[in-house]
Tab-separated table of C-alpha atoms and ligand atoms in Angstrom:
chain	number	residue	atom	x	y	z
A	1157	GLN	CA	67.598	-168.278	-40.018
A	1158	ASP	CA	64.460	-170.322	-40.519
A	1159	GLU	CA	65.746	-173.925	-40.617
A	1160	VAL	CA	62.503	-175.668	-41.541
A	1161	ARG	CA	63.109	-177.899	-44.565
A	1162	VAL	CA	59.728	-179.554	-44.636
A	1163	ARG	CA	57.715	-179.021	-47.803
A	1164	PHE	CA	54.143	-177.905	-47.241
A	1165	ARG	CA	51.253	-178.416	-49.654
A	1166	SER	CA	51.563	-175.991	-52.556
A	1167	CYS	CA	48.042	-174.679	-51.978
A	1168	LEU	CA	49.358	-173.205	-48.709
A	1169	ASP	CA	51.775	-170.899	-50.540
A	1170	ASP	CA	49.322	-168.040	-50.951
A	1171	VAL	CA	47.319	-168.529	-47.779
A	1172	ALA	CA	47.473	-165.440	-45.600
A	1173	ALA	CA	46.977	-166.601	-42.016
A	1174	TYR	CA	44.189	-164.843	-40.140
A	1175	LYS	CA	45.649	-161.879	-38.253
A	1176	PRO	CA	43.989	-161.141	-34.928
A	1177	GLY	CA	43.374	-157.457	-34.178
A	1178	ARG	CA	44.721	-155.703	-31.092
A	1179	PRO	CA	42.275	-154.990	-28.274
A	1180	PRO	CA	42.090	-151.266	-27.456
A	1181	GLU	CA	44.318	-150.054	-24.619
A	1182	ARG	CA	44.220	-146.863	-22.605
A	1183	THR	CA	46.566	-145.587	-19.948
A	1184	ASP	CA	44.236	-142.866	-18.651
A	1185	GLY	CA	41.807	-145.296	-16.976
A	1186	ARG	CA	38.879	-144.503	-19.302
A	1187	PRO	CA	36.890	-147.515	-20.547
A	1188	THR	CA	37.757	-149.310	-23.777
A	1189	TYR	CA	35.398	-151.211	-26.046
A	1190	LYS	CA	36.069	-154.022	-28.506
A	1191	LEU	CA	33.759	-153.574	-31.483
A	1192	SER	CA	35.967	-155.498	-33.900
A	1193	SER	CA	34.811	-159.124	-33.702
A	1194	ASN	CA	31.004	-159.100	-33.798
A	1195	GLU	CA	30.812	-160.437	-30.277
A	1196	ASN	CA	27.810	-160.255	-27.967
A	1197	PRO	CA	28.530	-157.583	-25.316
A	1198	TYR	CA	26.395	-159.156	-22.577
A	1199	PRO	CA	28.000	-161.203	-19.790
A	1200	PRO	CA	26.838	-164.837	-19.476
A	1201	LEU	CA	23.487	-165.583	-17.875
A	1202	PRO	CA	24.114	-167.039	-14.382
A	1203	GLY	CA	22.378	-170.308	-15.332
A	1204	VAL	CA	24.551	-170.742	-18.427
A	1205	LEU	CA	27.704	-170.005	-16.467
A	1206	ALA	CA	26.644	-172.487	-13.780
A	1207	ALA	CA	26.021	-175.208	-16.383
A	1208	ALA	CA	29.440	-174.585	-17.963
A	1209	THR	CA	31.143	-174.622	-14.567
A	1210	GLU	CA	29.471	-177.882	-13.652
A	1211	ALA	CA	30.549	-179.423	-16.958
A	1212	ALA	CA	34.128	-178.223	-16.375
A	1213	ALA	CA	34.298	-180.535	-13.350
A	1214	ASP	CA	34.491	-183.441	-15.834
A	1215	MET	CA	37.569	-182.107	-17.585
A	1216	ASN	CA	39.464	-185.381	-17.180
A	1217	ARG	CA	36.875	-187.038	-19.465
A	1218	TYR	CA	36.430	-186.658	-23.212
A	1219	PRO	CA	33.212	-184.936	-24.184
A	1220	ASP	CA	30.119	-186.807	-25.307
A	1221	MET	CA	30.999	-187.084	-28.989
A	1222	GLY	CA	27.393	-187.831	-29.918
A	1223	ALA	CA	26.259	-184.672	-28.060
A	1224	PHE	CA	22.907	-186.419	-27.687
A	1225	ASP	CA	21.208	-184.020	-25.265
A	1226	LEU	CA	22.165	-180.942	-27.206
A	1227	LEU	CA	21.228	-182.416	-30.584
A	1228	GLU	CA	17.843	-183.495	-29.187
A	1229	ALA	CA	17.193	-179.965	-27.933
A	1230	LEU	CA	18.298	-178.385	-31.220
A	1231	SER	CA	16.206	-180.822	-33.203
A	1232	GLU	CA	13.136	-179.878	-31.173
A	1233	LYS	CA	13.766	-176.147	-31.446
A	1234	LEU	CA	14.328	-176.204	-35.207
A	1235	GLY	CA	11.784	-178.879	-36.104
A	1236	VAL	CA	14.386	-180.974	-37.952
A	1237	PRO	CA	15.508	-184.577	-37.295
A	1238	VAL	CA	18.698	-185.159	-35.299
A	1239	SER	CA	20.085	-186.915	-38.388
A	1240	ASP	CA	20.067	-183.525	-40.174
A	1241	LEU	CA	22.390	-181.843	-37.638
A	1242	ALA	CA	26.192	-181.725	-37.341
A	1243	LEU	CA	27.982	-179.823	-34.572
A	1244	GLY	CA	31.431	-178.285	-34.868
A	1245	THR	CA	34.044	-176.167	-33.136
A	1246	GLY	CA	32.258	-173.007	-34.263
A	1247	SER	CA	30.344	-172.836	-37.544
A	1248	VAL	CA	33.578	-171.907	-39.292
A	1249	ALA	CA	34.946	-175.353	-38.435
A	1250	VAL	CA	31.835	-176.955	-39.908
A	1251	LEU	CA	32.452	-174.992	-43.116
A	1252	TYR	CA	36.092	-176.149	-43.220
A	1253	HIS	CA	35.022	-179.778	-42.756
A	1254	LEU	CA	32.350	-179.524	-45.429
A	1255	LEU	CA	34.762	-178.035	-47.972
A	1256	GLN	CA	37.438	-180.538	-47.045
A	1257	ALA	CA	34.918	-183.294	-47.713
A	1258	SER	CA	33.672	-181.938	-51.022
A	1259	VAL	CA	36.174	-179.808	-52.969
A	1260	SER	CA	39.776	-180.153	-54.076
A	1261	GLU	CA	42.314	-178.955	-56.629
A	1262	GLY	CA	40.764	-178.016	-59.960
A	1263	ASP	CA	37.382	-177.224	-58.405
A	1264	GLU	CA	35.888	-173.761	-58.072
A	1265	VAL	CA	33.981	-172.262	-55.157
A	1266	VAL	CA	31.817	-169.247	-55.950
A	1267	TYR	CA	30.903	-166.585	-53.391
A	1268	ALA	CA	30.164	-162.868	-53.168
A	1269	TRP	CA	32.978	-160.508	-52.260
A	1270	ARG	CA	33.542	-158.759	-49.999
A	1271	SER	CA	32.261	-161.331	-47.538
A	1272	PHE	CA	33.472	-163.377	-44.565
A	1273	GLU	CA	37.268	-163.459	-44.432
A	1274	ALA	CA	37.398	-167.154	-43.607
A	1275	TYR	CA	35.968	-168.116	-47.036
A	1276	PRO	CA	39.092	-167.546	-49.160
A	1277	ILE	CA	41.251	-169.255	-46.527
A	1278	ALA	CA	38.954	-172.275	-46.219
A	1279	VAL	CA	38.856	-172.655	-50.011
A	1280	GLN	CA	42.624	-172.258	-50.465
A	1281	LEU	CA	43.299	-174.928	-47.845
A	1282	THR	CA	41.456	-177.464	-49.991
A	1283	GLY	CA	43.538	-176.544	-53.057
A	1284	ALA	CA	40.434	-175.345	-54.928
A	1285	THR	CA	40.039	-171.921	-56.528
A	1286	SER	CA	37.903	-169.076	-55.179
A	1287	VAL	CA	35.673	-167.282	-57.671
A	1288	GLN	CA	34.749	-163.999	-56.002
A	1289	VAL	CA	31.765	-162.121	-57.408
A	1290	PRO	CA	31.653	-158.410	-56.462
A	1291	LEU	CA	28.713	-157.225	-54.362
A	1292	THR	CA	26.309	-154.718	-55.917
A	1293	ALA	CA	26.785	-150.996	-55.216
A	1294	ASP	CA	24.410	-151.280	-52.241
A	1295	ALA	CA	26.473	-154.118	-50.729
A	1296	ARG	CA	24.088	-156.962	-51.668
A	1297	HIS	CA	24.700	-160.312	-53.368
A	1298	ASP	CA	24.638	-159.998	-57.178
A	1299	PHE	CA	22.911	-163.290	-58.026
A	1300	LYS	CA	22.839	-162.658	-61.778
A	1301	ALA	CA	26.609	-162.310	-61.740
A	1302	MET	CA	26.938	-165.308	-59.403
A	1303	GLU	CA	24.878	-167.405	-61.800
A	1304	ALA	CA	27.080	-166.258	-64.678
A	1305	ALA	CA	30.138	-167.293	-62.642
A	1306	LEU	CA	29.013	-170.950	-62.390
A	1307	THR	CA	31.079	-173.285	-64.573
A	1308	GLU	CA	31.364	-177.038	-64.903
A	1309	ARG	CA	34.154	-176.811	-62.322
A	1310	THR	CA	31.931	-175.182	-59.685
A	1311	ARG	CA	31.588	-177.578	-56.759
A	1312	ALA	CA	30.246	-175.209	-54.094
A	1313	VAL	CA	28.641	-171.796	-53.656
A	1314	LEU	CA	28.754	-169.860	-50.387
A	1315	VAL	CA	25.946	-167.433	-49.563
A	1316	CYS	CA	26.422	-165.264	-46.471
A	1317	SER	CA	23.189	-163.734	-45.170
A	1318	PRO	CA	23.320	-161.272	-43.484
A	1319	ASN	CA	26.556	-160.603	-45.287
A	1320	ASN	CA	29.626	-160.098	-43.110
A	1321	PRO	CA	30.960	-157.358	-43.189
A	1322	THR	CA	28.367	-155.291	-45.062
A	1323	GLY	CA	25.088	-156.286	-43.328
A	1324	PRO	CA	22.303	-156.759	-45.947
A	1325	VAL	CA	20.236	-159.974	-46.063
A	1326	VAL	CA	19.441	-162.127	-49.071
A	1327	HIS	CA	15.743	-162.214	-49.951
A	1328	ARG	CA	13.814	-165.480	-50.321
A	1329	ASP	CA	12.778	-164.813	-53.931
A	1330	GLU	CA	16.244	-163.994	-55.211
A	1331	LEU	CA	17.735	-166.992	-53.416
A	1332	LEU	CA	15.148	-169.476	-54.731
A	1333	THR	CA	15.551	-168.207	-58.313
A	1334	PHE	CA	19.312	-168.609	-57.964
A	1335	LEU	CA	19.018	-172.098	-56.436
A	1336	ASP	CA	16.942	-173.202	-59.429
A	1337	ALA	CA	19.888	-172.293	-61.652
A	1338	VAL	CA	22.470	-174.212	-59.592
A	1339	PRO	CA	23.094	-177.809	-60.722
A	1340	ALA	CA	21.945	-180.418	-58.189
A	1341	ASP	CA	25.512	-181.695	-57.615
A	1342	VAL	CA	26.817	-178.295	-56.518
A	1343	ILE	CA	26.718	-177.665	-52.755
A	1344	VAL	CA	25.144	-174.385	-51.658
A	1345	VAL	CA	26.123	-173.205	-48.186
A	1346	LEU	CA	23.730	-170.765	-46.542
A	1347	ASP	CA	25.792	-169.117	-43.805
A	1348	GLU	CA	23.311	-167.694	-41.310
A	1349	ALA	CA	25.708	-166.852	-38.467
A	1350	TYR	CA	23.633	-163.742	-37.679
A	1351	TYR	CA	20.204	-165.296	-38.307
A	1352	GLU	CA	18.645	-164.186	-34.987
A	1353	PHE	CA	19.376	-160.505	-35.753
A	1354	ILE	CA	17.354	-160.448	-39.007
A	1355	ARG	CA	14.258	-158.246	-39.000
A	1356	ASP	CA	13.395	-158.304	-42.707
A	1357	PRO	CA	10.255	-160.347	-43.520
A	1358	GLU	CA	11.547	-160.930	-47.066
A	1359	ALA	CA	14.700	-162.666	-45.824
A	1360	PHE	CA	14.957	-166.407	-46.472
A	1361	ASP	CA	14.976	-168.898	-43.622
A	1362	GLY	CA	17.581	-171.603	-44.233
A	1363	VAL	CA	15.579	-174.237	-42.352
A	1364	GLU	CA	12.708	-173.841	-44.829
A	1365	VAL	CA	15.041	-173.716	-47.825
A	1366	TYR	CA	17.084	-176.852	-47.096
A	1367	ARG	CA	14.117	-179.221	-46.571
A	1368	ASP	CA	13.519	-180.181	-50.195
A	1369	ARG	CA	17.045	-179.365	-51.408
A	1370	PRO	CA	19.621	-182.084	-50.663
A	1371	ASN	CA	22.498	-179.887	-51.949
A	1372	VAL	CA	21.849	-177.067	-49.417
A	1373	VAL	CA	23.736	-176.809	-46.112
A	1374	VAL	CA	22.683	-174.223	-43.517
A	1375	LEU	CA	25.269	-172.977	-41.010
A	1376	ARG	CA	24.318	-171.420	-37.690
A	1377	THR	CA	26.226	-170.649	-34.514
A	1378	PHE	CA	26.008	-170.104	-30.774
A	1379	SER	CA	28.736	-167.430	-31.012
A	1380	LYS	CA	26.654	-164.354	-31.761
A	1381	ALA	CA	23.040	-164.223	-30.529
A	1382	TYR	CA	23.740	-166.780	-27.775
A	1383	GLY	CA	26.974	-165.132	-26.630
A	1384	LEU	CA	29.138	-168.288	-26.595
A	1385	ALA	CA	31.914	-167.152	-28.968
A	1386	GLY	CA	34.624	-168.160	-26.498
A	1387	PHE	CA	33.392	-171.758	-26.267
A	1388	ARG	CA	33.412	-172.396	-30.060
A	1389	ILE	CA	30.229	-174.172	-30.980
A	1390	GLY	CA	28.219	-173.997	-34.206
A	1391	TYR	CA	26.265	-176.399	-36.387
A	1392	ALA	CA	25.058	-177.398	-39.828
A	1393	ILE	CA	21.521	-178.305	-40.863
A	1394	ALA	CA	21.498	-180.512	-43.978
A	1395	HIS	CA	20.362	-183.824	-45.391
A	1396	PRO	CA	22.000	-186.948	-43.850
A	1397	PRO	CA	24.631	-187.619	-46.596
A	1398	MET	CA	25.961	-184.086	-46.187
A	1399	VAL	CA	25.909	-184.402	-42.396
A	1400	ALA	CA	27.813	-187.698	-42.663
A	1401	ALA	CA	30.503	-186.081	-44.852
A	1402	ILE	CA	30.961	-183.223	-42.352
A	1403	ARG	CA	31.200	-185.681	-39.454
A	1404	LYS	CA	33.861	-187.742	-41.271
A	1405	CYS	CA	36.132	-184.690	-41.496
A	1406	ALA	CA	35.446	-183.366	-37.993
A	1407	LEU	CA	38.126	-183.481	-35.321
A	1408	PRO	CA	37.275	-186.155	-32.766
A	1409	PHE	CA	35.822	-184.556	-29.614
A	1410	GLY	CA	36.049	-181.077	-31.172
A	1411	VAL	CA	33.142	-179.714	-29.142
A	1412	SER	CA	33.951	-179.664	-25.426
A	1413	GLN	CA	31.485	-180.725	-22.768
A	1414	ILE	CA	31.627	-177.153	-21.468
A	1415	ALA	CA	30.480	-175.829	-24.842
A	1416	GLN	CA	27.774	-178.490	-25.080
A	1417	ALA	CA	26.462	-177.747	-21.586
A	1418	ALA	CA	26.504	-173.984	-22.180
A	1419	ALA	CA	24.698	-174.376	-25.508
A	1420	LEU	CA	22.046	-176.613	-23.950
A	1421	ALA	CA	21.521	-174.175	-21.053
A	1422	SER	CA	21.309	-171.335	-23.605
A	1423	LEU	CA	18.557	-173.096	-25.525
A	1424	ARG	CA	16.669	-173.491	-22.257
A	1425	ALA	CA	17.139	-169.766	-21.537
A	1426	GLU	CA	16.399	-168.771	-25.106
A	1427	ASP	CA	13.653	-166.242	-24.323
A	1428	GLU	CA	15.996	-164.226	-22.144
A	1429	LEU	CA	18.810	-164.383	-24.681
A	1430	LEU	CA	16.511	-163.316	-27.510
A	1431	GLU	CA	15.423	-160.295	-25.432
A	1432	ARG	CA	19.069	-159.265	-25.438
A	1433	VAL	CA	19.181	-159.735	-29.195
A	1434	GLU	CA	16.131	-157.464	-29.437
A	1435	ALA	CA	17.942	-154.799	-27.411
A	1436	LEU	CA	20.946	-155.064	-29.759
A	1437	VAL	CA	18.641	-154.739	-32.775
A	1438	THR	CA	17.192	-151.564	-31.213
A	1439	GLU	CA	20.718	-150.248	-30.736
A	1440	ARG	CA	21.557	-151.150	-34.346
A	1441	THR	CA	18.596	-149.105	-35.577
A	1442	ARG	CA	19.713	-146.155	-33.445
A	1443	VAL	CA	23.341	-146.372	-34.612
A	1444	VAL	CA	22.354	-146.565	-38.293
A	1445	GLN	CA	19.896	-143.653	-37.933
A	1446	GLU	CA	22.434	-141.443	-36.180
A	1447	LEU	CA	25.175	-142.257	-38.667
A	1448	ARG	CA	22.878	-141.502	-41.601
A	1449	ALA	CA	21.671	-138.283	-39.951
A	1450	SER	CA	25.255	-137.099	-39.746
A	1451	GLY	CA	25.904	-137.828	-43.429
A	1452	TRP	CA	27.267	-141.395	-43.431
A	1453	ASP	CA	26.067	-143.616	-46.275
A	1454	VAL	CA	25.769	-146.910	-44.366
A	1455	PRO	CA	23.969	-149.908	-45.903
A	1456	GLU	CA	21.030	-151.486	-44.097
A	1457	SER	CA	22.242	-154.098	-41.612
A	1458	HIS	CA	20.455	-157.190	-40.357
A	1459	ALA	CA	23.380	-158.399	-38.257
A	1460	ASN	CA	25.083	-157.182	-35.062
A	1461	PHE	CA	27.385	-154.804	-36.923
A	1462	VAL	CA	27.326	-151.897	-39.354
A	1463	TRP	CA	29.521	-151.231	-42.375
A	1464	MET	CA	31.209	-147.875	-42.811
A	1465	PRO	CA	32.223	-147.425	-46.456
A	1466	LEU	CA	35.402	-145.378	-46.029
A	1467	GLY	CA	37.585	-146.256	-49.015
A	1468	ASP	CA	41.039	-144.728	-48.615
A	1469	GLU	CA	40.132	-143.218	-45.250
A	1470	THR	CA	39.572	-146.607	-43.620
A	1471	VAL	CA	42.869	-146.892	-41.779
A	1472	ALA	CA	42.921	-143.258	-40.604
A	1473	PHE	CA	39.350	-143.564	-39.349
A	1474	SER	CA	39.994	-146.848	-37.547
A	1475	GLU	CA	43.055	-145.380	-35.847
A	1476	ALA	CA	41.089	-142.304	-34.798
A	1477	VAL	CA	38.420	-144.483	-33.218
A	1478	GLN	CA	41.049	-146.715	-31.592
A	1479	ALA	CA	42.680	-143.632	-30.057
A	1480	GLU	CA	39.383	-142.979	-28.253
A	1481	GLY	CA	39.340	-146.545	-26.883
A	1482	VAL	CA	37.145	-148.305	-29.460
A	1483	SER	CA	38.543	-151.012	-31.727
A	1484	VAL	CA	36.758	-151.659	-35.031
A	1485	ARG	CA	37.648	-153.976	-37.921
A	1486	PRO	CA	39.301	-152.144	-40.820
A	1487	PHE	CA	39.382	-153.505	-44.375
A	1488	PRO	CA	41.998	-151.138	-45.810
A	1489	GLY	CA	40.863	-149.331	-48.949
A	1490	GLU	CA	37.261	-150.452	-48.486
A	1491	GLY	CA	35.686	-149.694	-45.149
A	1492	ALA	CA	35.368	-150.602	-41.489
A	1493	ARG	CA	33.017	-153.023	-39.773
A	1494	VAL	CA	31.747	-151.895	-36.390
A	1495	THR	CA	30.016	-154.281	-33.988
A	1496	ILE	CA	26.929	-153.110	-32.122
A	1497	GLY	CA	27.997	-153.195	-28.486
A	1498	GLU	CA	26.583	-151.970	-25.211
A	1499	ARG	CA	24.988	-148.516	-25.262
A	1500	ALA	CA	28.037	-146.722	-23.831
A	1501	ALA	CA	30.287	-148.291	-26.493
A	1502	ASN	CA	27.913	-147.299	-29.290
A	1503	ASP	CA	27.656	-143.753	-27.877
A	1504	LEU	CA	31.422	-143.354	-27.827
A	1505	PHE	CA	31.729	-144.737	-31.351
A	1506	LEU	CA	28.949	-142.455	-32.643
A	1507	GLU	CA	30.610	-139.449	-31.047
A	1508	VAL	CA	33.863	-140.084	-32.926
A	1509	ALA	CA	32.162	-141.078	-36.202
A	1510	CYS	CA	29.833	-138.075	-36.284
A	1511	ALA	CA	32.686	-135.682	-35.436
A	1512	TRP	CA	34.730	-137.261	-38.259
A	1513	ARG	CA	31.986	-136.548	-40.797
A	1514	GLN	CA	31.487	-133.010	-39.543
A	1515	SER	CA	35.218	-132.264	-39.751
A	1516	GLU	CA	35.011	-133.146	-43.429
A	1517	VAL	CA	32.023	-131.017	-44.345
B	3054	PMP	N1	30.053	-167.065	-40.622
B	3054	PMP	C1	30.093	-165.731	-40.576
B	3054	PMP	C2	29.468	-164.955	-41.677
B	3054	PMP	C3	30.731	-165.079	-39.526
B	3054	PMP	O1	30.797	-163.752	-39.508
B	3054	PMP	C4	31.308	-165.846	-38.498
B	3054	PMP	C5	32.002	-165.238	-37.313
B	3054	PMP	N2	32.687	-164.089	-37.506
B	3054	PMP	C6	31.230	-167.217	-38.599
B	3054	PMP	C7	30.603	-167.805	-39.668
B	3054	PMP	C8	31.895	-168.119	-37.632
B	3054	PMP	O2	31.318	-168.166	-36.417
B	3054	PMP	P1	31.755	-169.272	-35.356
B	3054	PMP	O3	32.879	-170.072	-35.938
B	3054	PMP	O4	32.154	-168.495	-34.162
B	3054	PMP	O5	30.539	-170.091	-35.156
């Protein structure tokens, strides 16, 4: 009964639209916890909320498209010129704009798999082809295989570190060796959405890497460590020609004044926000230790989530956890990704996960 006769672009044929998960529900009044979207569990800082509320009073006006105050503050924090920064409606939007600007039908985009679910969708929307290179057995990027996957059609490579949904970081040495093998006209995206949660001294820092590499684009976001997921604001750090290409494809006024004000207030309250990140990192260590102690083989994580390799048990496990009021993100046949939440949420999750392992032994 679908009467639509419009023809859509053929590259849309195989695109599976992103399916949002269901938040957990309970009828018995006990608390529920959403550990499925890698969100920050803390409520907003009062100063950040006040800045957003004040900015909301200007809702009849378009936002400041130049985002001058925020870009100045970011530039100072990162030690990079304003001309090397591009904001977007979440870092995922910046990735879409960058790919839209740089790849099209006939091109190939190489990235590790499993990784962030938005990658195959973003690539398909451009009409280009995804070349997915399997992770190693310990859930890390396999750079030898990624290098072997480069062809003369490769236009971009996406590197996710820490990798969503598995958690490990890419080390500086392995990245730099790989970058030396990538032709200078191939874009390399370093997606550091979880940068602030990294505690591995061998991890690369995108800001250092991009400086003398004009083909590298670093993506970061206010969604995770800064707790602004609902306002949709992220950014790229790259050389000016890359920044210009991203800006050309960006939606006009895509970053609201509320998001800009909240991000600016968050940078000013950074110490307090990073203390919260530290508390989440402590919780991550506890969750991983307890899971391992009860027999789970979880990879090391440097993000705000842990990966449970469950294979065929993924759906049954996720439903069992959901029945106790905790939603996680299942990848059927592979495993489940579980966000590090507040202590009570992690306790409830650990209770179910440890009991699950014990019931199997
Ligand atoms: N990159 C990775 C690896 C992510 O996991 C996410 C969020 N799930 C993003 C980018 C996008 O973040 P946002 O669009 O909220 O900035």
